[in-house]
Coordinates of C-alpha atoms in Angstrom, one line a residue:
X1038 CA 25.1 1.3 47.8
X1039 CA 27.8 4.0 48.5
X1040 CA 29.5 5.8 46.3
X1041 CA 33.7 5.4 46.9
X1042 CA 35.1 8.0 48.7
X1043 CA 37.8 10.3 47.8
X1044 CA 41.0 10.4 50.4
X1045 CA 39.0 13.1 51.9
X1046 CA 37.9 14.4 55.3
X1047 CA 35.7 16.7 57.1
X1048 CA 37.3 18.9 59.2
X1049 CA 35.5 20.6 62.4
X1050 CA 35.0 23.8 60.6
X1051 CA 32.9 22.2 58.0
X1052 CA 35.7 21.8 55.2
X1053 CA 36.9 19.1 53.3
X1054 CA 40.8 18.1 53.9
X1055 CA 43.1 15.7 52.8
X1056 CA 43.8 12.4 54.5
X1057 CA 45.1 9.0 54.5
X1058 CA 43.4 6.2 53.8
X1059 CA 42.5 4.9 57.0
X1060 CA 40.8 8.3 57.8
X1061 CA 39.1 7.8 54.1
X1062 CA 37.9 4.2 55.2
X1063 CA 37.1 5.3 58.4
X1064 CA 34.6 7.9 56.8
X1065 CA 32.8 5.3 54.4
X1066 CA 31.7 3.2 57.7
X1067 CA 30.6 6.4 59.5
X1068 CA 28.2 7.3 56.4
X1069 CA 26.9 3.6 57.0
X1070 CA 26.0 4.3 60.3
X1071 CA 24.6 7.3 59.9
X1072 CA 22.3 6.2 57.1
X1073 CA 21.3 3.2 59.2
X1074 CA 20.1 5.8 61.6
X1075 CA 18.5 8.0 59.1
X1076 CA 16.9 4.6 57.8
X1077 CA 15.2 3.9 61.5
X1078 CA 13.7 7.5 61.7
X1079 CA 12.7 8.1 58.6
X1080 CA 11.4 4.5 57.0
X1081 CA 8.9 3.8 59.3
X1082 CA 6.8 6.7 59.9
X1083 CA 7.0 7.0 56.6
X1084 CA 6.0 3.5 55.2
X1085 CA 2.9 3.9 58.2
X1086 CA 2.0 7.5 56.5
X1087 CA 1.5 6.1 52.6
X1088 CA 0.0 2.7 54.4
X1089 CA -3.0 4.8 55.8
X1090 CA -2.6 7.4 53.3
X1091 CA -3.8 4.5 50.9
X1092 CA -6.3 2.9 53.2
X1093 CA -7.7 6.6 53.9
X1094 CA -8.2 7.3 50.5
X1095 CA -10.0 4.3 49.8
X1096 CA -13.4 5.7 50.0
X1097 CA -11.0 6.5 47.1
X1098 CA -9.6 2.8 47.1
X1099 CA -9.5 -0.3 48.4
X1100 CA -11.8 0.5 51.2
X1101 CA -14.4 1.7 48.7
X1102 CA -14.1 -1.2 47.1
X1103 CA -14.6 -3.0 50.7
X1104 CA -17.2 -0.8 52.1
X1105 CA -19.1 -1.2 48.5
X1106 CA -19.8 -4.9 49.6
X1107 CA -21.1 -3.4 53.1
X1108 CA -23.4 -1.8 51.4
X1109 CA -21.9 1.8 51.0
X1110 CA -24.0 2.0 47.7
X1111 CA -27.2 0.9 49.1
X1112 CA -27.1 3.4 52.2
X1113 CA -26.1 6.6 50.3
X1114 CA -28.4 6.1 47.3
X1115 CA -25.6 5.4 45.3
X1116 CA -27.0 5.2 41.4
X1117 CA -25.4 3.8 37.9
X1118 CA -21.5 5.0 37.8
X1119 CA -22.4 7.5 41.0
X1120 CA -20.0 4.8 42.7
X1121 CA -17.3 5.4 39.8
X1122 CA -17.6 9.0 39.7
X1123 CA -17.1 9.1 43.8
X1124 CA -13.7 7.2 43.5
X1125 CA -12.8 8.9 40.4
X1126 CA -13.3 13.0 41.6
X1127 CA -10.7 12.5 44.3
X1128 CA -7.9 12.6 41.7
X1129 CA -9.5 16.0 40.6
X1130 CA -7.9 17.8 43.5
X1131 CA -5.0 15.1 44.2
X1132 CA -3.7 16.3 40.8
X1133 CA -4.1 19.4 41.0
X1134 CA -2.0 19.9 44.0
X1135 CA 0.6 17.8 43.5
X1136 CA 3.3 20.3 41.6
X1137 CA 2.7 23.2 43.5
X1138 CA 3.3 21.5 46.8
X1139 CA 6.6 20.1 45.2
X1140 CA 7.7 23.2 44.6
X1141 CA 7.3 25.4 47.5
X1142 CA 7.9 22.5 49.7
X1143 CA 11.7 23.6 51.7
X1144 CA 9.8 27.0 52.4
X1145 CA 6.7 24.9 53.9
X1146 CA 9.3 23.0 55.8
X1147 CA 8.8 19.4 55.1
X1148 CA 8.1 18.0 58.3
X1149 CA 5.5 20.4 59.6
X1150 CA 3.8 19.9 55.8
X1151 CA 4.3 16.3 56.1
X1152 CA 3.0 15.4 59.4
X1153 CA 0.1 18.2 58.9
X1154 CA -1.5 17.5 55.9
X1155 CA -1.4 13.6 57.4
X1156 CA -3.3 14.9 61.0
X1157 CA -5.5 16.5 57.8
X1158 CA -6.4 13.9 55.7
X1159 CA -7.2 11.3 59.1
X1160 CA -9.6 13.6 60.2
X1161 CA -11.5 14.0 56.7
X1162 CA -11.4 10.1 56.0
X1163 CA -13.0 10.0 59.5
X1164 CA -15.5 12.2 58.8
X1165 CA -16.5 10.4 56.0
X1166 CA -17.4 7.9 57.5
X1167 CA -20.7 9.9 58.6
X1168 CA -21.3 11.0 55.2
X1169 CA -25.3 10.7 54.4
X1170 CA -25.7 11.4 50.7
X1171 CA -23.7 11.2 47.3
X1172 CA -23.4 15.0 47.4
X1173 CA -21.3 14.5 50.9
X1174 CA -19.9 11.9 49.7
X1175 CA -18.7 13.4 46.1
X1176 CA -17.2 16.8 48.9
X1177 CA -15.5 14.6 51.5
X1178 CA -13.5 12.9 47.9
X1179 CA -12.4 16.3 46.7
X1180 CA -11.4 17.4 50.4
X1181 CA -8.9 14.2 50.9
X1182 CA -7.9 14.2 47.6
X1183 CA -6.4 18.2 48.4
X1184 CA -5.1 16.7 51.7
X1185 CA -3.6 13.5 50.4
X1186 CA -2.0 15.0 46.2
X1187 CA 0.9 16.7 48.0
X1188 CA 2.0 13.5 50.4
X1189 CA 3.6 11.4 47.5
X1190 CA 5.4 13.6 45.3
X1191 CA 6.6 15.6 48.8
X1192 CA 8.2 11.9 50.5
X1193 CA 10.0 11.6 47.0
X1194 CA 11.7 14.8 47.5
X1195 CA 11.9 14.2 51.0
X1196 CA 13.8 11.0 50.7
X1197 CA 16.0 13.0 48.1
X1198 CA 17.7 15.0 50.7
X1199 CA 18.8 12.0 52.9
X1200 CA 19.7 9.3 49.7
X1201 CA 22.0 9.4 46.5
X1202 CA 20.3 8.0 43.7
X1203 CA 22.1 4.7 43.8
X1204 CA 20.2 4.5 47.3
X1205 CA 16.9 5.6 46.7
X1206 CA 14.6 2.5 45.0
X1207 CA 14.8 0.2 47.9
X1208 CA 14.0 3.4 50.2
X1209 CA 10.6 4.2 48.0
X1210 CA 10.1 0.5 48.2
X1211 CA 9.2 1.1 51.6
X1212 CA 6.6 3.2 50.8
X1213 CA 5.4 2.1 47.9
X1214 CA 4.9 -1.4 49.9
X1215 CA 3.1 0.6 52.3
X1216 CA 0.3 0.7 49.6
X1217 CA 0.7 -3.1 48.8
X1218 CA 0.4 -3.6 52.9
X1219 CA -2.4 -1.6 52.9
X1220 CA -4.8 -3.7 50.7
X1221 CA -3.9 -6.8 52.8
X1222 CA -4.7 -4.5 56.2
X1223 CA -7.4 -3.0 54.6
X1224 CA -8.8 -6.9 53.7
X1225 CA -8.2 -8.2 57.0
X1226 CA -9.5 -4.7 59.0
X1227 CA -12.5 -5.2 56.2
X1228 CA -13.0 -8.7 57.6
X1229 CA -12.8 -7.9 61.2
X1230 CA -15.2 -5.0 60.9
X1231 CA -18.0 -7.1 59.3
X1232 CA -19.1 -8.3 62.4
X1233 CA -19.3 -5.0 63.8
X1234 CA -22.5 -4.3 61.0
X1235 CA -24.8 -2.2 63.2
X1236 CA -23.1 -1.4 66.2
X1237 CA -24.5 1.9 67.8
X1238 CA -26.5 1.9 64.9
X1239 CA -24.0 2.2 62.5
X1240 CA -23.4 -0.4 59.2
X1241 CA -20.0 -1.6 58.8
X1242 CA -18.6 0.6 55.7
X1243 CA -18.8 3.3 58.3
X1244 CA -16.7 1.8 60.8
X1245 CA -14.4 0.7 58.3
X1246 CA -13.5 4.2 57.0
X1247 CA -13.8 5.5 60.8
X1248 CA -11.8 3.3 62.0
X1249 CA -9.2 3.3 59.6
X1250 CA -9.0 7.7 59.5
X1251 CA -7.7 7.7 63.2
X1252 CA -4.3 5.9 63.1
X1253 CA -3.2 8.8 60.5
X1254 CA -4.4 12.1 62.6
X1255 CA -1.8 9.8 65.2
X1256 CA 1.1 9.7 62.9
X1257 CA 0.4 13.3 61.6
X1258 CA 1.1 14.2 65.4
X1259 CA 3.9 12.1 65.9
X1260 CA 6.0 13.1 62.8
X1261 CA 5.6 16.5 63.9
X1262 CA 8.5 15.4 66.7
X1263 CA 10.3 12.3 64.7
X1264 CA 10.9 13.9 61.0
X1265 CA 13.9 16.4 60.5
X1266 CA 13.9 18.9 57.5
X1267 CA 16.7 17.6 56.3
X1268 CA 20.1 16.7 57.2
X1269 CA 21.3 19.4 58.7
X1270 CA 19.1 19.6 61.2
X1271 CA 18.0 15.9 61.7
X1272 CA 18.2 15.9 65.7
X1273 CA 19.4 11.8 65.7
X1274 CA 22.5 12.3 64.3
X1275 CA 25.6 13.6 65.9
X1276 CA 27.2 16.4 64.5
X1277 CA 29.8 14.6 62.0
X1278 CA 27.4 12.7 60.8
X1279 CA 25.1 15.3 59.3
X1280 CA 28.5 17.2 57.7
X1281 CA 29.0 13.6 56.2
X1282 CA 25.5 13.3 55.0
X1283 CA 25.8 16.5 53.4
X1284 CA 29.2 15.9 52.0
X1285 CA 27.7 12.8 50.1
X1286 CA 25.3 15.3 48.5
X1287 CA 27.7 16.7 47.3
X1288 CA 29.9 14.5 46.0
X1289 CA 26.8 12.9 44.2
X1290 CA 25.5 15.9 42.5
X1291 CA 28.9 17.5 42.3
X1292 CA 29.7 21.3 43.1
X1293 CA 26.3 22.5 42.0
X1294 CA 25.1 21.1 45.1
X1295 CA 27.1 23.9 46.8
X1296 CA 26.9 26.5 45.1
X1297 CA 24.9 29.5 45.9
X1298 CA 22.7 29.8 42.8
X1299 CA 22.0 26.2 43.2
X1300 CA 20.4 26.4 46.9
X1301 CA 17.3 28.9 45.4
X1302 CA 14.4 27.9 43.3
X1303 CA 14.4 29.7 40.0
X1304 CA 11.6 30.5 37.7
X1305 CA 13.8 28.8 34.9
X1306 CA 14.4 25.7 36.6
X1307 CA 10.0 25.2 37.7
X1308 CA 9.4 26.1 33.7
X1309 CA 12.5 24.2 32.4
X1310 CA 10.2 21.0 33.8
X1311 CA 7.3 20.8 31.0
X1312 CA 9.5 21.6 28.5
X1313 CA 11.6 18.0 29.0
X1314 CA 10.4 15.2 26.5
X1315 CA 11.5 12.9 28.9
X1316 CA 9.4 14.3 31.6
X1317 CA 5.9 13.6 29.6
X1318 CA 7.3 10.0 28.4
X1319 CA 8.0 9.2 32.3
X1320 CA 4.4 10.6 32.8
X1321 CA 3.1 8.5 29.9
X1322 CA 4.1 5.6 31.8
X1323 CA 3.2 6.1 34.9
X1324 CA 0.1 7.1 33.5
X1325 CA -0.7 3.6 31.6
X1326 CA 1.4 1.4 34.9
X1327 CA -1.2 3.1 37.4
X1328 CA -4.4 2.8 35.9
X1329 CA -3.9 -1.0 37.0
X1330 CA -2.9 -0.2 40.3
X1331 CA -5.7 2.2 41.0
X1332 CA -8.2 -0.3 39.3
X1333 CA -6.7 -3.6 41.0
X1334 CA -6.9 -1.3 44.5
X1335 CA -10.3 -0.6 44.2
X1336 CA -12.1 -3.6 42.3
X1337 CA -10.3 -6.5 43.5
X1338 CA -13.0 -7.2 45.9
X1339 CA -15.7 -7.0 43.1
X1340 CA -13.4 -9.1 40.8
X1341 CA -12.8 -11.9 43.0
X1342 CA -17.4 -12.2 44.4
X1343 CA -17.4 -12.5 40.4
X1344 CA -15.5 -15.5 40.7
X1345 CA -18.2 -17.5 42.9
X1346 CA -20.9 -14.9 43.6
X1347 CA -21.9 -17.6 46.8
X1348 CA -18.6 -17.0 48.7
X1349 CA -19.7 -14.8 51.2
X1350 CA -18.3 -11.2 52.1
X1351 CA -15.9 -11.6 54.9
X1352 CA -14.6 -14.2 52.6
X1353 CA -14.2 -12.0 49.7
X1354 CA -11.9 -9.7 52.3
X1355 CA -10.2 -12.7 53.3
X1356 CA -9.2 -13.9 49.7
X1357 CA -8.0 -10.0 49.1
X1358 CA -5.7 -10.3 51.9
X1359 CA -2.5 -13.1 50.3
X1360 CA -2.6 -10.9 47.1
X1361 CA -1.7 -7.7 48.1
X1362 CA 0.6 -9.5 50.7
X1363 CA 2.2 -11.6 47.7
X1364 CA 3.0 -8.1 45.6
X1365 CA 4.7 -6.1 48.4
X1366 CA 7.1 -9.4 48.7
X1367 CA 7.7 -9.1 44.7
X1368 CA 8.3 -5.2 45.1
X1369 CA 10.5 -5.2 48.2
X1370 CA 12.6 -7.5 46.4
X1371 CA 12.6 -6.0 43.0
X1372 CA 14.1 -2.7 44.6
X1373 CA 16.6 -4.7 46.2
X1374 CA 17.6 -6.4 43.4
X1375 CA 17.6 -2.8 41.4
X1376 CA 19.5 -0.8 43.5
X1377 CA 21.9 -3.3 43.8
X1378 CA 22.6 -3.7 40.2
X1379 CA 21.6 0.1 39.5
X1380 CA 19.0 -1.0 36.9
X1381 CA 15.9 0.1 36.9
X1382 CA 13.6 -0.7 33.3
X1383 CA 14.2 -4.1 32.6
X1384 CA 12.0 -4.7 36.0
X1385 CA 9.4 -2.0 34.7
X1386 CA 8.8 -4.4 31.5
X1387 CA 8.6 -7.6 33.3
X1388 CA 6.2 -6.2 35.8
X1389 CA 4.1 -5.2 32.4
X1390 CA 4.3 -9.0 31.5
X1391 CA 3.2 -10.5 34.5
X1392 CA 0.5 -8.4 34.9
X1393 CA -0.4 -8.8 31.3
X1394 CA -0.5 -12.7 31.9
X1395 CA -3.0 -11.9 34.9
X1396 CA -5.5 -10.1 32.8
X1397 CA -5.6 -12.9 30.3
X1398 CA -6.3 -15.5 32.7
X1399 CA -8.9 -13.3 34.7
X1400 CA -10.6 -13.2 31.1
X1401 CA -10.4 -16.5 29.7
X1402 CA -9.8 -18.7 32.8
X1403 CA -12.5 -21.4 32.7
X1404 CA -11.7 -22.5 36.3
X1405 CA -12.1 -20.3 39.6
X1406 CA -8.3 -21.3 40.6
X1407 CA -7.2 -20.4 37.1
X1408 CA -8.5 -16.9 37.7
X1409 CA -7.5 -16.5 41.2
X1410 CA -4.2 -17.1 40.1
X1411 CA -4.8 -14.7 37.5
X1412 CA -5.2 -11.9 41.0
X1413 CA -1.6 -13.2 41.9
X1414 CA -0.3 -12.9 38.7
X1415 CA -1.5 -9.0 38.0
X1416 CA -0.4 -8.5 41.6
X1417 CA 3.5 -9.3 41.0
X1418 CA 3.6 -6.2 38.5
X1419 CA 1.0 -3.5 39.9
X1420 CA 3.7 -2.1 42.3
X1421 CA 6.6 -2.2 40.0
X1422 CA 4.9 -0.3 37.5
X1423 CA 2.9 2.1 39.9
X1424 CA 1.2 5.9 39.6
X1425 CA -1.5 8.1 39.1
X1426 CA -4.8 7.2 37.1
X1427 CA -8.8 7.9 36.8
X1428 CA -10.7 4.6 37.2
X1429 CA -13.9 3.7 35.2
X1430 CA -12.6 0.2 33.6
X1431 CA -15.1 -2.1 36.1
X1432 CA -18.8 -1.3 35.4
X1433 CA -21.1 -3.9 37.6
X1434 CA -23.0 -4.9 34.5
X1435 CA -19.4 -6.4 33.1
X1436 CA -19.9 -9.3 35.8
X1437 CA -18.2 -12.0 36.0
X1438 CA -14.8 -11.3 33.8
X1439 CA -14.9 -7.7 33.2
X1440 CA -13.4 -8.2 29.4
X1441 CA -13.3 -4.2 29.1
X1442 CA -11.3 -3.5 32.2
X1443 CA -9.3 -6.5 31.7
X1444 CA -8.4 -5.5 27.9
X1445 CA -7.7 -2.2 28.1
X1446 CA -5.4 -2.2 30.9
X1447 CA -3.5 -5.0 29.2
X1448 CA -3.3 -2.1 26.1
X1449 CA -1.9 0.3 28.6
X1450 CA 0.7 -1.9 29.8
X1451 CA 1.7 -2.8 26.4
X1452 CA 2.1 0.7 26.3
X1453 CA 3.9 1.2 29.5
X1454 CA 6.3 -1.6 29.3
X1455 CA 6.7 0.0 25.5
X1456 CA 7.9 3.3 26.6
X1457 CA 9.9 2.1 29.5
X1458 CA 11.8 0.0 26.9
X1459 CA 12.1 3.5 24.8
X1460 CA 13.3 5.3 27.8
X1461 CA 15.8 2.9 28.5
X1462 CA 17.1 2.8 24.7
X1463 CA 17.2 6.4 24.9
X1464 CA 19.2 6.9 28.1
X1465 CA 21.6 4.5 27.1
X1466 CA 22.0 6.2 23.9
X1467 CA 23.0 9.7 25.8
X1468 CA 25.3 8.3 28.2
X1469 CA 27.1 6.7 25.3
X1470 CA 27.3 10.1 23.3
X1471 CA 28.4 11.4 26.5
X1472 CA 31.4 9.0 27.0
X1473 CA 32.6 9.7 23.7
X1474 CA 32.5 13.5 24.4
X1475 CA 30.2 14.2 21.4
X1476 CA 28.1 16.7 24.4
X1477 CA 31.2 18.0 25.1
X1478 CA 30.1 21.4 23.2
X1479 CA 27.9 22.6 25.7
X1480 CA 30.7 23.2 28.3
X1481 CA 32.4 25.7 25.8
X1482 CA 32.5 29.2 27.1
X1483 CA 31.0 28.2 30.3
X1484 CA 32.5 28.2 33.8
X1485 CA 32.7 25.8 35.8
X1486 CA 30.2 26.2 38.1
X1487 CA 28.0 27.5 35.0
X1488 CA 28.6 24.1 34.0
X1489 CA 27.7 21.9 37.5
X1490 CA 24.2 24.0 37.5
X1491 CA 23.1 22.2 33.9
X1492 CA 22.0 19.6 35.9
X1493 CA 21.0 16.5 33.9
X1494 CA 21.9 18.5 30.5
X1495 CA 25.5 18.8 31.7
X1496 CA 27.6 16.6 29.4
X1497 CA 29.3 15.0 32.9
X1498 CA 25.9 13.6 34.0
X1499 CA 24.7 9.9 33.7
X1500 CA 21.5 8.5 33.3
X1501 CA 20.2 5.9 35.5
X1502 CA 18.7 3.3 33.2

């Protein structure tokens, strides 16, 4: 959604002026089109970037989880939780360069990091593919998890210099869905590939992860020409429109956006981060949401040959395929549905629910459609509730209901769904004390642009809840 415009206009010289209101009207439909051309450049490459980023990885995810039933174990020597420790030590690195990236990303320029460290992480998930050992195997994880860490947090602050806030959830939908996509690609590509098991001499986990590496070196090249920095200098739109792209910065985030303090990063703004409660419980969160996402990524596979070990392979891959289709449905139209009621944590805690309901009927299902069901069920609320986590929960010797990954990722939804219900208590509870001007203290002796650069401690700012 927009936000309403002031009877204002943008003048050639780049200042605002008065108008009347069919100017003012006249301005609303020209942000619409140029955020419907924003939308068309930016969305797709975008989506197709996290989509392979997540199939790439997946000798890090799903595809590990595929190319496991190929055989991936078997050829490298794989031994006791070798195969969890390979999927596991790509978070090492993807962790570790996640913050720095965020930070110095404007002075990397965003497209050229963008599209570079994608050209980056297709070769290495290529070249995995030839990997002989566990040693290589354990180097090429820690190499795409360097490549890969920065690409999610950076499209988050990417997509933060085109939207408002009121726009943005439908926007990561896209990309987030390019994750769900991905596991039903990655199924079907899994499926397909089977029946190219020794080919040239080679088994089909290695095609798999071959085949799957190239597309992104492609779309590393390709957003090199397509992305723009930001804005300003976004080639597709015609001059107005960037001014009125930059004028609804503005206007969202108030004069701060515009003043000159507020266009440099300072050293008390990186350390003023860690030092937010609300920062660690939004990390808390994510932390218990994605433990199920990472888990569900990698082991559905496993999980559903549990349910009849006779079904063969390519019809393991097959039966992946409806379930990760069924949760990008569920998340493109949660977003929807959340920007346009600009809610956001009710959704969060339903997602725990469902997926909370999936767990339990993967564990005490006595029928194998019961507990299929159960794979649609964890499905509807492993994208809603989506992030970072280490995964260890689905040891082979658990076959066929994995009771300990099962229970304690229900515990760390409870948990999740817990502090997203805190969160939103807690928001609502400022933006109250806010209306009723009991903040109002921490405006006194300030000026007014001392005031705009409080950000979100500014007594005129509102939560999203």
């Amino acid at each position: 959604m927009l936000f309403k415009r002031s009877h204002t206009d943008v003048s050639s010289d780049n200042k605002v002026v008065e108008s009347d209101d069919g100017s003012a009207k006249g301005d609303v439909v020209a942000e619409r089109t140029a955020l419907r051309k924003v939308d068309w450049h930016i969305l797709p490459l975008i989506f197709l970037l996290y989509m392979f980023s997540f199939l790439d990885r997946s000798v890090g995810r799903s595809n590990i989880g595929n190319g496991r039933l190929y055989g991936l174990e078997e050829d490298l020597g794989l031994r006791g939780d070798q195969f969890q420790t390979a999927t596991s030590v790509f978070f090492v690195t993807y962790v570790a360069c996640e913050v720095p990236s965020t930070i110095f990303l404007k002075k990397l320029q965003p497209t050229r990091f963008i599209s570079g460290i994608g050209t980056l992480w297709g070769i290495i998930a290529t070249l995995t593919g030839l990997t002989q050992n566990y040693g290589g195997l354990i180097a090429c994880r820690l190499l795409l998890g360097l490549a890969e860490g920065p690409l999610f947090p950076c499209l988050i602050v990417y997509l933060t210099m085109f939207y408002t806030k009121n726009e943005l959830a439908f926007r990561f939908s896209f990309f987030i869905a390019g994750a769900a996509i991905a596991g039903a690609v990655g199924g079907l590509l899994a499926y397909a590939v089977g029946y190219m098991d020794g080919l040239h001499g080679l088994r089909a986990w290695r095609w798999l992860l071959i085949i799957e590496g190239i597309p992104s070196v492609c779309l590393g090249i390709l957003g090199w020409f397509l992305l723009a920095n930001d804005p300003e200098s976004a080639w597709y739109l015609l001059p107005r429109e960037r001014q009125l792209l930059v004028l609804r910065s503005e206007r969202e985030q108030g004069r701060e956006a515009s003043t000159r303090s507020a266009k440099v990063l300072h050293r008390s703004d990186v350390l003023a981060a860690p030092k937010d409660w609300k920062i660690w419980l939004f990390c808390a969160m994510n932390f218990a949401g994605d433990i199920q996402l990472f888990s569900y990524a990698i082991f559905l596979p496993t999980i559903i040959q549990a349910l009849n070990p006779e079904w063969s392979t390519l019809y393991v891959q097959a039966l992946t395929v409806p379930c990760f289709a069924w949760s990008a449905i569920i998340f493109f139209f949660v977003a929807y549905i959340s920007d346009a009621i600009q809610h956001r944590a009710g959704f969060g805690i339903l997602g725990c629910l469902a997926s909370i309901v999936g767990h339990v009927m993967l564990m005490a299902g006595q029928s194998v459609a019961v507990r299929f069901a159960g794979c649609f069920f964890v499905a509807t609320g492993i994208f809603v509730v989506a992030g970072t986590a280490l995964v260890w929960l689905y040891p082979t010797n658990d076959k066929p209901r994995f009771l300990m990954g099962h229970a304690v990722t229900i515990a760390l939804l409870g948990l999740s769904a817990a502090i997203s219900g805190l969160l939103w208590w807690t928001m609502l509870r400022i933006n109250g004390r806010r209306e009723e001007g009991k903040e109002d203290w921490k405006m006194v002796g300030l000026t007014e642009e001392e005031v705009d650069e409080l950000g979100d401690e500014s007594p005129r700012f509102r939560f999203g809840t």
